[in-house]
CSV table of C-alpha atoms in Angstrom, one decimal:
chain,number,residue,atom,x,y,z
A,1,UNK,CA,89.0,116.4,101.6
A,2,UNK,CA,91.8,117.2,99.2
A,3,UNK,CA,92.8,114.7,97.0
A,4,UNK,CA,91.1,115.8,93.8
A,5,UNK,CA,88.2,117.2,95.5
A,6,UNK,CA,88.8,120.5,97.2
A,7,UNK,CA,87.6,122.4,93.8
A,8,UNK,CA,88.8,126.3,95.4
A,9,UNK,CA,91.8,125.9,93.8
A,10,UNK,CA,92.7,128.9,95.1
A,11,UNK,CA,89.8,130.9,94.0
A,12,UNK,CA,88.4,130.5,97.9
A,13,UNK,CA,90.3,132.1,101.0
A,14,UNK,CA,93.3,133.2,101.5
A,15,UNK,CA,94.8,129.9,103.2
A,16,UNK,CA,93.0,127.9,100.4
A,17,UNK,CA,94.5,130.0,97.9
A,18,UNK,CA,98.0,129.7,99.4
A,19,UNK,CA,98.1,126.1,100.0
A,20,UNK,CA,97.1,125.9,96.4
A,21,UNK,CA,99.3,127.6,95.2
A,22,UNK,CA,102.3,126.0,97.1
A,23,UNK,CA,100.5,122.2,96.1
A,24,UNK,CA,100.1,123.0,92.7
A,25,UNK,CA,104.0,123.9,92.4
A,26,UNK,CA,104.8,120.6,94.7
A,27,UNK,CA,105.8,122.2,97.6
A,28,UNK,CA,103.3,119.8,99.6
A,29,UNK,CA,105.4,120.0,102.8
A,30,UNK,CA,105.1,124.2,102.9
A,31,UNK,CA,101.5,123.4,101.8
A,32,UNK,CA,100.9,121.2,105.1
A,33,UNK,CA,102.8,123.6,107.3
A,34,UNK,CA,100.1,126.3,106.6
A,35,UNK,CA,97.6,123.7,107.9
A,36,UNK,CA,98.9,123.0,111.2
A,37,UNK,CA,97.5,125.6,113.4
A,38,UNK,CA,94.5,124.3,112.6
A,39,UNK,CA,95.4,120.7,112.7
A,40,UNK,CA,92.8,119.6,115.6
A,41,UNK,CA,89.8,120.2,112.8
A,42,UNK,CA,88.5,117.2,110.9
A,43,UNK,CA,88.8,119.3,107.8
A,44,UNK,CA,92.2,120.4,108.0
A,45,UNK,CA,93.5,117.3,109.7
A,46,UNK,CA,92.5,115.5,106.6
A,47,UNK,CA,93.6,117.7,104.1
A,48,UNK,CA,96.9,117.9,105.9
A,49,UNK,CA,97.3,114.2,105.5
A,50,UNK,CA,96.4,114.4,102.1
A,51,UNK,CA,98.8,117.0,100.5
A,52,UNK,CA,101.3,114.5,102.4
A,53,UNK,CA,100.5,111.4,100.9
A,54,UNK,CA,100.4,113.3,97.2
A,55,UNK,CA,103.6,114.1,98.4
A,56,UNK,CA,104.5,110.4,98.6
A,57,UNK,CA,102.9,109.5,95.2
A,58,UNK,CA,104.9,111.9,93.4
A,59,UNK,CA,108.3,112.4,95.4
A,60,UNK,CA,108.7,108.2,96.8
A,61,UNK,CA,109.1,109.7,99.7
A,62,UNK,CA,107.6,111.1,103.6
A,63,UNK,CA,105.8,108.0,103.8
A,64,UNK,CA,106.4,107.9,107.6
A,65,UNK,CA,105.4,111.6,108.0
A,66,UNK,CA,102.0,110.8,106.0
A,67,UNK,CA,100.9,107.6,107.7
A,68,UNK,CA,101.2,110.1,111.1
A,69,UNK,CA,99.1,112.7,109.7
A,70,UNK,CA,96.5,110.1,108.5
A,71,UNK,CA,96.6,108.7,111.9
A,72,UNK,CA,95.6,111.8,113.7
A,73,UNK,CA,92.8,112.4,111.1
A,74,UNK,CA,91.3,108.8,111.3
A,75,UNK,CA,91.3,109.7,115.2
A,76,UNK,CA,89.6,113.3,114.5
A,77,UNK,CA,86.8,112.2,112.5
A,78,UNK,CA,83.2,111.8,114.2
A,79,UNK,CA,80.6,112.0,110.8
A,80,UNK,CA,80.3,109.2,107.9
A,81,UNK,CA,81.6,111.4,105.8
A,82,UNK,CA,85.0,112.3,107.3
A,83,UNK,CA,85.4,108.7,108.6
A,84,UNK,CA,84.6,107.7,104.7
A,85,UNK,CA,87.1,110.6,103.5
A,86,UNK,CA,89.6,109.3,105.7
A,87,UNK,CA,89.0,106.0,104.4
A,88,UNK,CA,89.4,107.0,100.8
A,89,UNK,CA,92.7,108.2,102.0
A,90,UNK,CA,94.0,105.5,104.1
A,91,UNK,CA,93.1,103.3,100.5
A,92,UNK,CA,95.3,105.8,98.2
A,93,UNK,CA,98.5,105.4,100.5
A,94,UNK,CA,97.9,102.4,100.6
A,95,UNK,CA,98.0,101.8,96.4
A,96,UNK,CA,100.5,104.5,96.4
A,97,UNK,CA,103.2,102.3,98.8
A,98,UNK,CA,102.0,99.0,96.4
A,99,UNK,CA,102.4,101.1,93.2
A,100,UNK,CA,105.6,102.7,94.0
A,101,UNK,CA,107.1,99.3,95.2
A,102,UNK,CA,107.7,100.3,98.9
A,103,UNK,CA,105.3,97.8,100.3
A,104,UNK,CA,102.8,95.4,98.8
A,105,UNK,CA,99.3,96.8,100.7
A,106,UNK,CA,97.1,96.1,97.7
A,107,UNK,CA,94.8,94.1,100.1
A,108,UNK,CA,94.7,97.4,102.8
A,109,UNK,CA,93.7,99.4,99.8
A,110,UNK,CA,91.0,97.6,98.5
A,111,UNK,CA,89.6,97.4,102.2
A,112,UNK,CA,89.6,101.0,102.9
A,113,UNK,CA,88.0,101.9,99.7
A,114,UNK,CA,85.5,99.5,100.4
A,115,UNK,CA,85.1,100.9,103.9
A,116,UNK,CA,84.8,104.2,102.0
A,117,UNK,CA,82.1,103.2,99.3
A,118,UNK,CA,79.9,101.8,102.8
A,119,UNK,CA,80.3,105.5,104.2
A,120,UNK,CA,80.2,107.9,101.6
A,121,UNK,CA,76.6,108.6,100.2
A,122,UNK,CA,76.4,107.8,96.0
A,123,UNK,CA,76.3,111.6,95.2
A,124,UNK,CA,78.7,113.2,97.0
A,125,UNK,CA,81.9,114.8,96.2
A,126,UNK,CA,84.2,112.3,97.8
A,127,UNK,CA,82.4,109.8,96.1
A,128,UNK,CA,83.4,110.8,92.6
A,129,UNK,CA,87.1,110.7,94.2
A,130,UNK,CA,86.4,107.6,95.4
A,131,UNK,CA,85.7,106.0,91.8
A,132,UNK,CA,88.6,107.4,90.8
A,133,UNK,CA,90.2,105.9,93.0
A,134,UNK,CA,89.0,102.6,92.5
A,135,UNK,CA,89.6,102.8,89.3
A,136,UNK,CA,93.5,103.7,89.9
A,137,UNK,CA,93.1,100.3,91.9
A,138,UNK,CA,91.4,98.1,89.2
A,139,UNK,CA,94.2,99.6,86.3
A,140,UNK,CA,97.1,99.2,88.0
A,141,UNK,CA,97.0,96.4,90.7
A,142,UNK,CA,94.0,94.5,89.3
A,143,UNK,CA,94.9,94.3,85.4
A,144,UNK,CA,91.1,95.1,84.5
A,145,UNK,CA,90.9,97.9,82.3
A,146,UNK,CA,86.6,97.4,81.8
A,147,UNK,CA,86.4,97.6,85.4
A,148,UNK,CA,88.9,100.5,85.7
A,149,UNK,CA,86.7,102.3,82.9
A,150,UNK,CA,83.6,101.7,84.6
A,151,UNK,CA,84.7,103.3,87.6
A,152,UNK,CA,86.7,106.3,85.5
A,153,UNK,CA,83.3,106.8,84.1
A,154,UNK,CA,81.5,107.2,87.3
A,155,UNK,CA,83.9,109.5,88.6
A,156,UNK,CA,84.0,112.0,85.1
A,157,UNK,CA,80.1,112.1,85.9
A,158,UNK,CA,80.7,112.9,89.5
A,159,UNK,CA,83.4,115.4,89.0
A,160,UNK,CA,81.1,117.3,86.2
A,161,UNK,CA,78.3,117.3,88.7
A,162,UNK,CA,80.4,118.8,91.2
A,163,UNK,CA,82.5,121.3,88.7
A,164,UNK,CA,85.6,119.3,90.3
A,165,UNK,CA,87.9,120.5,87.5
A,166,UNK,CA,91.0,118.8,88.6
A,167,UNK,CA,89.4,115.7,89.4
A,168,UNK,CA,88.2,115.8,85.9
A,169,UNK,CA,91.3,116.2,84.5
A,170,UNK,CA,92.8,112.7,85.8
A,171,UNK,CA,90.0,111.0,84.8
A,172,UNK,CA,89.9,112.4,80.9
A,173,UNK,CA,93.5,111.2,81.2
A,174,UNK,CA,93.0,107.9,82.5
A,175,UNK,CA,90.0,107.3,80.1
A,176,UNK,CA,92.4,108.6,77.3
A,177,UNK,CA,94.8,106.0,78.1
A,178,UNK,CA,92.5,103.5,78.3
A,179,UNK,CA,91.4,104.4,74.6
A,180,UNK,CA,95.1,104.5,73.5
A,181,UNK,CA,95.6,100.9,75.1
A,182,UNK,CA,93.0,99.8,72.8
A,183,UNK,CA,93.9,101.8,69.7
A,184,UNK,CA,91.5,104.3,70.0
A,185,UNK,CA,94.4,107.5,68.8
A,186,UNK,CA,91.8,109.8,68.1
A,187,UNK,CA,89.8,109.6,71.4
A,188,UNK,CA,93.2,109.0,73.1
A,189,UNK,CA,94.4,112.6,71.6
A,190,UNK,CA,91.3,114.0,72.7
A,191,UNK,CA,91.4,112.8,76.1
A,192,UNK,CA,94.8,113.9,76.8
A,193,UNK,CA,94.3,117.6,75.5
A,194,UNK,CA,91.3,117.7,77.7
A,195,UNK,CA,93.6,117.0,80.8
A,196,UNK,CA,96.3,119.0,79.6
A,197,UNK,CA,94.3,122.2,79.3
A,198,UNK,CA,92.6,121.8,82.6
A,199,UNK,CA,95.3,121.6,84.2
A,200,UNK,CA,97.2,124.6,82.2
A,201,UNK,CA,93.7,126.7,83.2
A,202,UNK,CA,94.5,126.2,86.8
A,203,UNK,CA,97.8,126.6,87.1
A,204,UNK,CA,98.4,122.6,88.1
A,205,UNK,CA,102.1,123.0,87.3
A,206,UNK,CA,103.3,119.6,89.1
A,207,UNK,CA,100.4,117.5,87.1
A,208,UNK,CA,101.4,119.7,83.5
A,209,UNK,CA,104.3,117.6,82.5
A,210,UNK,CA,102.5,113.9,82.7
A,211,UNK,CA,99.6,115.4,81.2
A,212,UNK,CA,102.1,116.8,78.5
A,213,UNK,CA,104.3,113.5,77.9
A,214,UNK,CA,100.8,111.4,77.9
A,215,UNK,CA,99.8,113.7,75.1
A,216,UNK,CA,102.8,112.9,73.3
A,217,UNK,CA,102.3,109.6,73.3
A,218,UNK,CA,99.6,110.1,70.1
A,219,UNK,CA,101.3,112.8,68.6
A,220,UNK,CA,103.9,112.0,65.4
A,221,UNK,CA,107.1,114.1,65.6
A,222,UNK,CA,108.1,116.9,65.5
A,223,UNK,CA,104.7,117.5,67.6
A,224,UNK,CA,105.5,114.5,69.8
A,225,UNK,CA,109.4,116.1,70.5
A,226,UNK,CA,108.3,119.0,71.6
A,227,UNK,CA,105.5,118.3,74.3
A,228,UNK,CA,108.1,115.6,75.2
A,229,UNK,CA,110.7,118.8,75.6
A,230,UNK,CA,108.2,120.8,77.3
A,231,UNK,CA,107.3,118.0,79.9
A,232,UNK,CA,110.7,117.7,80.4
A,233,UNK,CA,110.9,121.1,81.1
A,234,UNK,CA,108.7,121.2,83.7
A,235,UNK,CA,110.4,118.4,85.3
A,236,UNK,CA,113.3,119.9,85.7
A,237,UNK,CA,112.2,123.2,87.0
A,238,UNK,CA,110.0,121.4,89.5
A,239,UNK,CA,113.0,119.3,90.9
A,240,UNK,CA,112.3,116.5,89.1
A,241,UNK,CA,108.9,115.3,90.2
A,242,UNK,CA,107.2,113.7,89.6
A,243,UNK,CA,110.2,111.0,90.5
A,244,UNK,CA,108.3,108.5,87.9
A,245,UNK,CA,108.2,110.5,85.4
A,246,UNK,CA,111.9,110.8,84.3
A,247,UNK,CA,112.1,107.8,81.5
A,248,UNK,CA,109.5,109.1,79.7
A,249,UNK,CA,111.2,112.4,79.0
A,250,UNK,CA,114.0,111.4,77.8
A,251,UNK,CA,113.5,112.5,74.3
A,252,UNK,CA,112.8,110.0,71.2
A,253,UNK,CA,112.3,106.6,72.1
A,254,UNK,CA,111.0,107.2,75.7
A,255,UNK,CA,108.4,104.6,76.7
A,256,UNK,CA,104.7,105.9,76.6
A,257,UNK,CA,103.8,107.9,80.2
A,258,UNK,CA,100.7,106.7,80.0
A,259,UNK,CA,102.4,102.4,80.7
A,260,UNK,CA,102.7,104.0,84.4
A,261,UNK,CA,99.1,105.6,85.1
A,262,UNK,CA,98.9,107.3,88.3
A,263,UNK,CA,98.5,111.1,88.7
């Protein structure tokens, strides 16, 4: 299962190394291309699907392309656990389309999740992506930020038990802005920097620039302008994606990243 949790990040074999390395720079469509040879395995059929719908979440678009890939992996999956990864899946595009404002399916979300949480056992590694998940869902469709933390805090424990370092690195951000919701600058700062250097470490080059304009958020200026300028850097050399992220770099002024949680 991609998502979060395949932890090679490119460290593994050669294709896992190369779709890595074409995901982490957003190139999600080359990334998928590599997969389809072997697009009749559960594995790969579901990892396909995923790189497509993070495709979705950060470009607002292929929405058609990734509902078809989830399709055929909902069809290839014979275990609990790849009928609960698909699941988990199915739920994300789901929040993804609701987020993004391209279809109100907060209801389909909720259900696959839940169709998820029934299938995947408690300590697994698509369960910590799950809570994640969930919490994404609770934060941003359900205004409940102690529910949304309760979930964040299940997945952080998951993804250390798992050494799931990207995974970890959405959920110290999504703690952090939790904590800079409430005030809390210093835990805020320290949540962000967390993210930010996890994802600098692996080379996570389309996830750099929010984790760098979140950061910003608890900085004072100069500090502040120039992760702002640095995120915005990024931006532009990666084509402008993520698509959401462009108000917030827009030098002094720029609403906090962290109002629009999502990667």
């Amino acid at each position: 299962m991609l998502g979060e949790g395949n932890v090679a990040y490119g460290r593994g074999t050669p294709l896992e190394a190369a779709v890595w390395r074409l995901r982490s720079r957003g190139c999600w469509t080359d990334a998928a291309e590599l997969l389809t040879p072997r697009a009749t395995e559960p594995a790969a059929a579901l990892e396909r699907a995923a790189l497509l719908i993070e495709r979705c979440l950060y470009t607002e678009q292929g929405w058609a392309e990734a509902e078809e890939a989830l399709r055929a992996a909902e069809a290839l999956a014979r275990t609990d656990e790849e009928r609960g990864a698909a699941a988990c899946e199915r739920g994300y595009l789901a929040y993804a389309s609701t987020l993004l404002g391209v279809r109100d399916r907060a209801d389909e979300a909720r259900a696959a999740l839940g169709r998820a949480a029934a299938l995947l056992g408690p300590d697994t590694r698509g369960r910590a992506l799950l809570d994640y998940r969930r919490g994404l869902i609770a934060q941003n469709l359900g205004d409940s930020p102690q529910a949304a933390r309760a979930a964040y805090r299940r997945a952080h424990a998951g993804a250390t038990a798992h050494d799931d370092e990207l995974l970890l690195s959405s959920t110290w951000r999504h703690l952090a802005g939790l904590a800079l919701r409430e005030g809390e600058l210093a835990e805020a700062r320290h949540g962000f920097a967390e993210s930010l250097r996890i994802r600098e470490e692996l080379g996570y080059l389309v996830g750099t620039a929010p984790a760098l304009a979140s950061l910003a958020d608890t900085e004072t200026e100069p500090e502040a302008g120039r992760l702002r300028a640095e995120a915005g850097r990024l931006f532009r050399l990666l084509g402008g994606v993520p698509t959401w992220l462009g108000p917030w770099v827009g030098g002094p002024g720029a609403a906090p990243v962290t109002a629009f949680g999502t990667a």
